[in-house]
Amino acid sequence: AQSVTQPDIHITVSEGASLELRCNYSYGATPYLFWYVQSPGQGLQLLLKYFSGDTLVQGIKGFEAEFKRSQSSFNLRKPSVHWSDAAEYFCAVGPSGTYKYIFGTGTRLKVLA
Amino acid sequence: NAGVTQTPKFRILKIGQSMTLQCTQDMNHNYMYWYRQDPGMGLKLIYYSVGAGITDKGEVPNGYNVSRSTTEDFPLRLELAAPSQTSVYFCASIPTRTGRNSPLHFGNGTRLTVT
């Protein structure tokens, strides 16, 4: 069965520190992978996506993610976190069948000043 | 373009009441989706539509109905509201012509409380 796992429910980092959010997936074919960010009271905004080619993808707001097929992972990274990065982050895979996307349960990021 | 617009932003319902959550997009997207978001549960697909006149169930369709009479609009109907339907609801769409790497475009959500 297709699934996405985000093992960290909450992460707290200090401003200026590096960040890595984990995402593992289970998918029968070549996956299309996405990271979204959700600020409080807002919808989800696309940070970056991977569907082929270079396994290191760059996104908006200084984020990047690396696709590792051998580990079935698509971890999100940022070298230096800003207070405005505090939000909830969702990893997603898809689409399967008739364009259905599967979301992880999210990681809530807290940034300490 | 306004993108995906959801109304209302907030609503409180009493048990047994009905309501319609509105969703409209002005991007001429064929595929539209309704998700609900509960704390710690991520997003669960309620219903989706591949075009006007065509809808199908997602993971958690019970208690909901949808219709798609136009490309732009995809309303979600709750007939007999129950406390279990307290959630944040998101509508989303994708431009299917760009293929399977299309990201979802989300509305800002409707926060529904059933008491």
mmCIF file of N, CA and C in Angstrom, chain A:
data_model
loop_
_atom_site.group_PDB
_atom_site.id
_atom_site.type_symbol
_atom_site.label_atom_id
_atom_site.label_comp_id
_atom_site.label_asym_id
_atom_site.label_seq_id
_atom_site.Cartn_x
_atom_site.Cartn_y
_atom_site.Cartn_z
ATOM 1 N N ALA A 1 0.848 -1.192 0.000
ATOM 2 C CA ALA A 1 0.000 0.000 0.000
ATOM 3 C C ALA A 1 0.880 1.237 0.000
ATOM 4 N N GLN A 2 0.370 2.255 -0.641
ATOM 5 C CA GLN A 2 1.125 3.509 -0.687
ATOM 6 C C GLN A 2 0.945 4.264 0.620
ATOM 7 N N SER A 3 2.039 4.833 1.105
ATOM 8 C CA SER A 3 1.959 5.563 2.368
ATOM 9 C C SER A 3 3.103 6.553 2.471
ATOM 10 N N VAL A 4 2.914 7.508 3.359
ATOM 11 C CA VAL A 4 3.946 8.496 3.664
ATOM 12 C C VAL A 4 4.060 8.578 5.176
ATOM 13 N N THR A 5 5.284 8.529 5.667
ATOM 14 C CA THR A 5 5.531 8.605 7.099
ATOM 15 C C THR A 5 6.424 9.788 7.418
ATOM 16 N N GLN A 6 5.944 10.608 8.322
ATOM 17 C CA GLN A 6 6.764 11.687 8.871
ATOM 18 C C GLN A 6 6.943 11.352 10.351
ATOM 19 N N PRO A 7 8.089 10.848 10.718
ATOM 20 C CA PRO A 7 8.236 10.292 12.074
ATOM 21 C C PRO A 7 8.262 11.329 13.186
ATOM 22 N N ASP A 8 8.562 12.558 12.854
ATOM 23 C CA ASP A 8 8.649 13.599 13.881
ATOM 24 C C ASP A 8 7.379 14.438 13.887
ATOM 25 N N ILE A 9 6.644 14.394 14.994
ATOM 26 C CA ILE A 9 5.420 15.183 15.089
ATOM 27 C C ILE A 9 5.757 16.645 15.368
ATOM 28 N N HIS A 10 6.704 16.867 16.272
ATOM 29 C CA HIS A 10 7.145 18.216 16.620
ATOM 30 C C HIS A 10 8.662 18.269 16.540
ATOM 31 N N ILE A 11 9.165 19.402 16.077
ATOM 32 C CA ILE A 11 10.600 19.675 16.114
ATOM 33 C C ILE A 11 10.790 21.111 16.560
ATOM 34 N N THR A 12 11.751 21.310 17.452
ATOM 35 C CA THR A 12 12.086 22.651 17.919
ATOM 36 C C THR A 12 13.550 22.917 17.619
ATOM 37 N N VAL A 13 13.808 24.039 16.965
ATOM 38 C CA VAL A 13 15.188 24.429 16.668
ATOM 39 C C VAL A 13 15.355 25.899 17.024
ATOM 40 N N SER A 14 16.584 26.292 17.235
ATOM 41 C CA SER A 14 16.892 27.695 17.489
ATOM 42 C C SER A 14 17.066 28.423 16.173
ATOM 43 N N GLU A 15 16.726 29.682 16.183
ATOM 44 C CA GLU A 15 16.899 30.489 14.978
ATOM 45 C C GLU A 15 18.359 30.479 14.564
ATOM 46 N N GLY A 16 18.600 30.266 13.279
ATOM 47 C CA GLY A 16 19.964 30.200 12.767
ATOM 48 C C GLY A 16 20.516 28.796 12.690
ATOM 49 N N ALA A 17 19.887 27.852 13.371
ATOM 50 C CA ALA A 17 20.339 26.463 13.335
ATOM 51 C C ALA A 17 19.865 25.807 12.048
ATOM 52 N N SER A 18 20.495 24.675 11.735
ATOM 53 C CA SER A 18 20.085 23.922 10.550
ATOM 54 C C SER A 18 18.872 23.060 10.879
ATOM 55 N N LEU A 19 18.189 22.641 9.829
ATOM 56 C CA LEU A 19 16.937 21.896 9.995
ATOM 57 C C LEU A 19 16.899 20.722 9.029
ATOM 58 N N GLU A 20 16.425 19.586 9.516
ATOM 59 C CA GLU A 20 16.124 18.483 8.636
ATOM 60 C C GLU A 20 14.813 17.844 9.093
ATOM 61 N N LEU A 21 13.852 17.774 8.195
ATOM 62 C CA LEU A 21 12.577 17.122 8.461
ATOM 63 C C LEU A 21 12.528 15.843 7.636
ATOM 64 N N ARG A 22 12.150 14.760 8.309
ATOM 65 C CA ARG A 22 12.216 13.459 7.660
ATOM 66 C C ARG A 22 10.902 13.062 6.998
ATOM 67 N N CYS A 23 11.035 12.359 5.890
ATOM 68 C CA CYS A 23 9.874 11.833 5.168
ATOM 69 C C CYS A 23 10.270 10.509 4.535
ATOM 70 N N ASN A 24 9.512 9.480 4.817
ATOM 71 C CA ASN A 24 9.705 8.186 4.182
ATOM 72 C C ASN A 24 8.419 7.792 3.464
ATOM 73 N N TYR A 25 8.555 7.149 2.337
ATOM 74 C CA TYR A 25 7.377 6.825 1.551
ATOM 75 C C TYR A 25 7.408 5.360 1.145
ATOM 76 N N SER A 26 6.236 4.878 0.833
ATOM 77 C CA SER A 26 6.074 3.559 0.243
ATOM 78 C C SER A 26 5.221 3.746 -0.999
ATOM 79 N N TYR A 27 5.795 3.378 -2.142
ATOM 80 C CA TYR A 27 5.100 3.673 -3.409
ATOM 81 C C TYR A 27 5.551 2.660 -4.428
ATOM 82 N N GLY A 28 4.624 2.146 -5.222
ATOM 83 C CA GLY A 28 4.947 1.041 -6.114
ATOM 84 C C GLY A 28 5.741 1.413 -7.340
ATOM 85 N N ALA A 29 5.660 2.655 -7.750
ATOM 86 C CA ALA A 29 6.327 3.066 -8.989
ATOM 87 C C ALA A 29 7.251 4.235 -8.669
ATOM 88 N N THR A 30 7.771 4.852 -9.687
ATOM 89 C CA THR A 30 8.579 6.049 -9.471
ATOM 90 C C THR A 30 7.708 7.127 -8.851
ATOM 91 N N PRO A 31 8.071 7.592 -7.675
ATOM 92 C CA PRO A 31 7.174 8.524 -6.983
ATOM 93 C C PRO A 31 7.336 9.960 -7.464
ATOM 94 N N TYR A 32 6.270 10.690 -7.355
ATOM 95 C CA TYR A 32 6.318 12.132 -7.447
ATOM 96 C C TYR A 32 6.183 12.623 -6.005
ATOM 97 N N LEU A 33 7.129 13.403 -5.534
ATOM 98 C CA LEU A 33 7.213 13.772 -4.136
ATOM 99 C C LEU A 33 7.117 15.278 -3.969
ATOM 100 N N PHE A 34 6.445 15.678 -2.912
ATOM 101 C CA PHE A 34 6.185 17.090 -2.672
ATOM 102 C C PHE A 34 6.395 17.407 -1.189
ATOM 103 N N TRP A 35 6.831 18.623 -0.925
ATOM 104 C CA TRP A 35 6.788 19.188 0.409
ATOM 105 C C TRP A 35 5.930 20.457 0.365
ATOM 106 N N TYR A 36 5.002 20.516 1.342
ATOM 107 C CA TYR A 36 4.147 21.683 1.493
ATOM 108 C C TYR A 36 4.371 22.287 2.881
ATOM 109 N N VAL A 37 4.121 23.584 2.982
ATOM 110 C CA VAL A 37 4.173 24.257 4.274
ATOM 111 C C VAL A 37 2.826 24.905 4.545
ATOM 112 N N GLN A 38 2.414 24.831 5.798
ATOM 113 C CA GLN A 38 1.146 25.429 6.209
ATOM 114 C C GLN A 38 1.378 26.364 7.383
ATOM 115 N N SER A 39 1.201 27.638 7.154
ATOM 116 C CA SER A 39 1.264 28.615 8.232
ATOM 117 C C SER A 39 -0.090 28.638 8.933
ATOM 118 N N PRO A 40 -0.120 29.079 10.187
ATOM 119 C CA PRO A 40 -1.375 29.061 10.955
ATOM 120 C C PRO A 40 -2.512 29.771 10.230
ATOM 121 N N GLY A 41 -3.644 29.097 10.126
ATOM 122 C CA GLY A 41 -4.813 29.686 9.506
ATOM 123 C C GLY A 41 -4.767 29.773 7.996
ATOM 124 N N GLN A 42 -3.754 29.168 7.407
ATOM 125 C CA GLN A 42 -3.590 29.247 5.963
ATOM 126 C C GLN A 42 -3.731 27.885 5.314
ATOM 127 N N GLY A 43 -3.856 27.910 3.984
ATOM 128 C CA GLY A 43 -3.812 26.665 3.241
ATOM 129 C C GLY A 43 -2.384 26.179 3.077
ATOM 130 N N LEU A 44 -2.210 25.124 2.331
ATOM 131 C CA LEU A 44 -0.883 24.559 2.117
ATOM 132 C C LEU A 44 -0.241 25.191 0.899
ATOM 133 N N GLN A 45 1.035 25.530 1.048
ATOM 134 C CA GLN A 45 1.794 26.143 -0.033
ATOM 135 C C GLN A 45 2.909 25.196 -0.444
ATOM 136 N N LEU A 46 3.101 25.030 -1.730
ATOM 137 C CA LEU A 46 4.148 24.147 -2.219
ATOM 138 C C LEU A 46 5.526 24.741 -1.953
ATOM 139 N N LEU A 47 6.400 23.942 -1.313
ATOM 140 C CA LEU A 47 7.792 24.336 -1.123
ATOM 141 C C LEU A 47 8.659 23.849 -2.269
ATOM 142 N N LEU A 48 8.502 22.584 -2.624
ATOM 143 C CA LEU A 48 9.298 22.002 -3.702
ATOM 144 C C LEU A 48 8.688 20.674 -4.111
ATOM 145 N N LYS A 49 9.186 20.169 -5.237
ATOM 146 C CA LYS A 49 8.683 18.892 -5.738
ATOM 147 C C LYS A 49 9.802 18.154 -6.461
ATOM 148 N N TYR A 50 9.679 16.837 -6.496
ATOM 149 C CA TYR A 50 10.612 15.999 -7.229
ATOM 150 C C TYR A 50 9.811 15.029 -8.076
ATOM 151 N N PHE A 51 10.221 14.909 -9.357
ATOM 152 C CA PHE A 51 9.605 13.855 -10.155
ATOM 153 C C PHE A 51 10.613 13.131 -11.029
ATOM 154 N N SER A 52 11.781 13.714 -11.261
ATOM 155 C CA SER A 52 12.816 13.014 -12.019
ATOM 156 C C SER A 52 14.079 13.864 -11.990
ATOM 157 N N GLY A 53 15.173 13.294 -12.504
ATOM 158 C CA GLY A 53 16.385 14.084 -12.664
ATOM 159 C C GLY A 53 17.206 14.195 -11.398
ATOM 160 N N ASP A 54 17.803 15.341 -11.203
ATOM 161 C CA ASP A 54 18.679 15.586 -10.072
ATOM 162 C C ASP A 54 17.958 15.278 -8.767
ATOM 163 N N THR A 55 18.597 14.488 -7.931
ATOM 164 C CA THR A 55 17.935 14.048 -6.709
ATOM 165 C C THR A 55 17.924 15.111 -5.619
ATOM 166 N N LEU A 56 18.668 16.173 -5.794
ATOM 167 C CA LEU A 56 18.646 17.292 -4.857
ATOM 168 C C LEU A 56 17.848 18.416 -5.507
ATOM 169 N N VAL A 57 16.739 18.756 -4.901
ATOM 170 C CA VAL A 57 15.875 19.780 -5.495
ATOM 171 C C VAL A 57 15.817 21.000 -4.602
ATOM 172 N N GLN A 58 15.784 22.133 -5.245
ATOM 173 C CA GLN A 58 15.719 23.397 -4.529
ATOM 174 C C GLN A 58 14.295 23.917 -4.544
ATOM 175 N N GLY A 59 13.920 24.543 -3.457
ATOM 176 C CA GLY A 59 12.575 25.086 -3.382
ATOM 177 C C GLY A 59 12.588 26.557 -3.001
ATOM 178 N N ILE A 60 11.413 27.008 -2.611
ATOM 179 C CA ILE A 60 11.299 28.404 -2.203
ATOM 180 C C ILE A 60 11.764 28.559 -0.766
ATOM 181 N N LYS A 61 12.006 29.798 -0.359
ATOM 182 C CA LYS A 61 12.357 30.145 1.016
ATOM 183 C C LYS A 61 13.642 29.482 1.495
ATOM 184 N N GLY A 62 14.529 29.094 0.580
ATOM 185 C CA GLY A 62 15.818 28.526 0.958
ATOM 186 C C GLY A 62 15.793 27.057 1.329
ATOM 187 N N PHE A 63 14.689 26.365 1.096
ATOM 188 C CA PHE A 63 14.587 24.949 1.401
ATOM 189 C C PHE A 63 15.102 24.090 0.252
ATOM 190 N N GLU A 64 15.585 22.909 0.614
ATOM 191 C CA GLU A 64 15.972 21.917 -0.366
ATOM 192 C C GLU A 64 15.579 20.540 0.157
ATOM 193 N N ALA A 65 15.499 19.576 -0.735
ATOM 194 C CA ALA A 65 15.179 18.212 -0.327
ATOM 195 C C ALA A 65 15.971 17.257 -1.198
ATOM 196 N N GLU A 66 16.302 16.118 -0.624
ATOM 197 C CA GLU A 66 17.075 15.121 -1.345
ATOM 198 C C GLU A 66 16.283 13.827 -1.439
ATOM 199 N N PHE A 67 16.136 13.337 -2.643
ATOM 200 C CA PHE A 67 15.459 12.070 -2.906
ATOM 201 C C PHE A 67 16.480 10.954 -2.840
ATOM 202 N N LYS A 68 16.237 9.974 -1.980
ATOM 203 C CA LYS A 68 17.113 8.812 -1.872
ATOM 204 C C LYS A 68 16.259 7.567 -2.091
ATOM 205 N N ARG A 69 16.374 7.025 -3.275
ATOM 206 C CA ARG A 69 15.538 5.876 -3.624
ATOM 207 C C ARG A 69 15.861 4.678 -2.741
ATOM 208 N N SER A 70 17.145 4.462 -2.446
ATOM 209 C CA SER A 70 17.540 3.278 -1.671
ATOM 210 C C SER A 70 16.964 3.313 -0.258
ATOM 211 N N GLN A 71 16.723 4.507 0.255
ATOM 212 C CA GLN A 71 16.180 4.654 1.602
ATOM 213 C C GLN A 71 14.694 5.030 1.591
ATOM 214 N N SER A 72 14.107 5.157 0.412
ATOM 215 C CA SER A 72 12.708 5.588 0.286
ATOM 216 C C SER A 72 12.462 6.842 1.119
ATOM 217 N N SER A 73 13.368 7.799 0.944
ATOM 218 C CA SER A 73 13.239 9.006 1.751
ATOM 219 C C SER A 73 13.280 10.252 0.882
ATOM 220 N N PHE A 74 12.727 11.299 1.429
ATOM 221 C CA PHE A 74 12.702 12.604 0.744
ATOM 222 C C PHE A 74 12.731 13.661 1.842
ATOM 223 N N ASN A 75 13.898 13.824 2.464
ATOM 224 C CA ASN A 75 14.026 14.701 3.627
ATOM 225 C C ASN A 75 14.190 16.157 3.214
ATOM 226 N N LEU A 76 13.575 17.009 3.976
ATOM 227 C CA LEU A 76 13.605 18.450 3.731
ATOM 228 C C LEU A 76 14.675 19.087 4.609
ATOM 229 N N ARG A 77 15.448 20.008 4.041
ATOM 230 C CA ARG A 77 16.534 20.632 4.801
ATOM 231 C C ARG A 77 16.546 22.139 4.576
ATOM 232 N N LYS A 78 17.102 22.807 5.574
ATOM 233 C CA LYS A 78 17.379 24.238 5.432
ATOM 234 C C LYS A 78 18.612 24.541 6.269
ATOM 235 N N PRO A 79 19.611 25.234 5.717
ATOM 236 C CA PRO A 79 20.872 25.451 6.438
ATOM 237 C C PRO A 79 20.730 26.351 7.662
ATOM 238 N N SER A 80 19.839 27.337 7.587
ATOM 239 C CA SER A 80 19.714 28.302 8.677
ATOM 240 C C SER A 80 18.249 28.709 8.786
ATOM 241 N N VAL A 81 17.640 28.339 9.886
ATOM 242 C CA VAL A 81 16.200 28.552 10.056
ATOM 243 C C VAL A 81 15.929 29.979 10.537
ATOM 244 N N HIS A 82 14.857 30.541 10.013
ATOM 245 C CA HIS A 82 14.396 31.876 10.412
ATOM 246 C C HIS A 82 13.131 31.724 11.236
ATOM 247 N N TRP A 83 12.859 32.711 12.100
ATOM 248 C CA TRP A 83 11.669 32.600 12.957
ATOM 249 C C TRP A 83 10.396 32.438 12.121
ATOM 250 N N SER A 84 10.394 33.000 10.910
ATOM 251 C CA SER A 84 9.201 32.926 10.072
ATOM 252 C C SER A 84 8.972 31.533 9.481
ATOM 253 N N ASP A 85 9.924 30.624 9.685
ATOM 254 C CA ASP A 85 9.754 29.251 9.196
ATOM 255 C C ASP A 85 8.883 28.408 10.115
ATOM 256 N N ALA A 86 8.544 28.936 11.282
ATOM 257 C CA ALA A 86 7.663 28.202 12.193
ATOM 258 C C ALA A 86 6.334 27.946 11.505
ATOM 259 N N ALA A 87 5.981 26.674 11.358
ATOM 260 C CA ALA A 87 4.793 26.281 10.599
ATOM 261 C C ALA A 87 4.669 24.770 10.691
ATOM 262 N N GLU A 88 3.699 24.239 9.968
ATOM 263 C CA GLU A 88 3.587 22.786 9.860
ATOM 264 C C GLU A 88 3.978 22.376 8.443
ATOM 265 N N TYR A 89 4.716 21.294 8.345
ATOM 266 C CA TYR A 89 5.260 20.851 7.074
ATOM 267 C C TYR A 89 4.721 19.460 6.740
ATOM 268 N N PHE A 90 4.280 19.336 5.504
ATOM 269 C CA PHE A 90 3.692 18.082 5.047
ATOM 270 C C PHE A 90 4.455 17.545 3.838
ATOM 271 N N CYS A 91 4.742 16.261 3.915
ATOM 272 C CA CYS A 91 5.298 15.541 2.783
ATOM 273 C C CYS A 91 4.157 14.813 2.080
ATOM 274 N N ALA A 92 4.211 14.740 0.761
ATOM 275 C CA ALA A 92 3.145 14.068 0.016
ATOM 276 C C ALA A 92 3.741 13.310 -1.154
ATOM 277 N N VAL A 93 3.059 12.244 -1.527
ATOM 278 C CA VAL A 93 3.480 11.441 -2.683
ATOM 279 C C VAL A 93 2.283 11.244 -3.592
ATOM 280 N N GLY A 94 2.557 11.137 -4.852
ATOM 281 C CA GLY A 94 1.484 10.903 -5.785
ATOM 282 C C GLY A 94 1.833 11.434 -7.148
ATOM 283 N N PRO A 95 0.829 11.506 -7.987
ATOM 284 C CA PRO A 95 -0.490 10.940 -7.712
ATOM 285 C C PRO A 95 -0.542 9.476 -8.123
ATOM 286 N N SER A 96 -1.402 8.766 -7.447
ATOM 287 C CA SER A 96 -1.624 7.366 -7.813
ATOM 288 C C SER A 96 -2.978 7.259 -8.487
ATOM 289 N N GLY A 97 -3.126 6.269 -9.319
ATOM 290 C CA GLY A 97 -4.420 6.041 -9.953
ATOM 291 C C GLY A 97 -4.966 7.310 -10.561
ATOM 292 N N THR A 98 -6.142 7.674 -10.146
ATOM 293 C CA THR A 98 -6.781 8.860 -10.706
ATOM 294 C C THR A 98 -6.378 10.105 -9.919
ATOM 295 N N TYR A 99 -5.130 10.392 -9.951
ATOM 296 C CA TYR A 99 -4.615 11.641 -9.395
ATOM 297 C C TYR A 99 -4.929 11.804 -7.912
ATOM 298 N N LYS A 100 -4.730 10.753 -7.131
ATOM 299 C CA LYS A 100 -4.881 10.865 -5.686
ATOM 300 C C LYS A 100 -3.516 11.039 -5.049
ATOM 301 N N TYR A 101 -3.429 11.971 -4.135
ATOM 302 C CA TYR A 101 -2.193 12.249 -3.422
ATOM 303 C C TYR A 101 -2.301 11.730 -1.999
ATOM 304 N N ILE A 102 -1.175 11.260 -1.469
ATOM 305 C CA ILE A 102 -1.146 10.756 -0.099
ATOM 306 C C ILE A 102 -0.254 11.669 0.722
ATOM 307 N N PHE A 103 -0.787 12.113 1.848
ATOM 308 C CA PHE A 103 -0.062 13.041 2.707
ATOM 309 C C PHE A 103 0.434 12.345 3.974
ATOM 310 N N GLY A 104 1.586 12.808 4.451
ATOM 311 C CA GLY A 104 2.025 12.424 5.775
ATOM 312 C C GLY A 104 1.225 13.176 6.827
ATOM 313 N N THR A 105 1.468 12.834 8.095
ATOM 314 C CA THR A 105 0.695 13.439 9.178
ATOM 315 C C THR A 105 1.236 14.795 9.608
ATOM 316 N N GLY A 106 2.350 15.207 9.011
ATOM 317 C CA GLY A 106 2.845 16.552 9.273
ATOM 318 C C GLY A 106 3.870 16.620 10.391
ATOM 319 N N THR A 107 4.750 17.606 10.309
ATOM 320 C CA THR A 107 5.714 17.927 11.367
ATOM 321 C C THR A 107 5.558 19.398 11.701
ATOM 322 N N ARG A 108 5.300 19.652 12.966
ATOM 323 C CA ARG A 108 5.145 21.044 13.387
ATOM 324 C C ARG A 108 6.485 21.567 13.858
ATOM 325 N N LEU A 109 6.935 22.650 13.249
ATOM 326 C CA LEU A 109 8.242 23.250 13.557
ATOM 327 C C LEU A 109 8.064 24.466 14.451
ATOM 328 N N LYS A 110 8.804 24.467 15.540
ATOM 329 C CA LYS A 110 8.861 25.625 16.425
ATOM 330 C C LYS A 110 10.261 26.200 16.358
ATOM 331 N N VAL A 111 10.374 27.505 16.274
ATOM 332 C CA VAL A 111 11.670 28.169 16.179
ATOM 333 C C VAL A 111 11.861 29.049 17.401
ATOM 334 N N LEU A 112 12.938 28.806 18.116
ATOM 335 C CA LEU A 112 13.264 29.585 19.313
ATOM 336 C C LEU A 112 14.136 30.779 18.945
ATOM 337 N N ALA A 113 13.792 31.922 19.498
ATOM 338 C CA ALA A 113 14.568 33.146 19.210
ATOM 339 C C ALA A 113 15.931 33.098 19.867
#
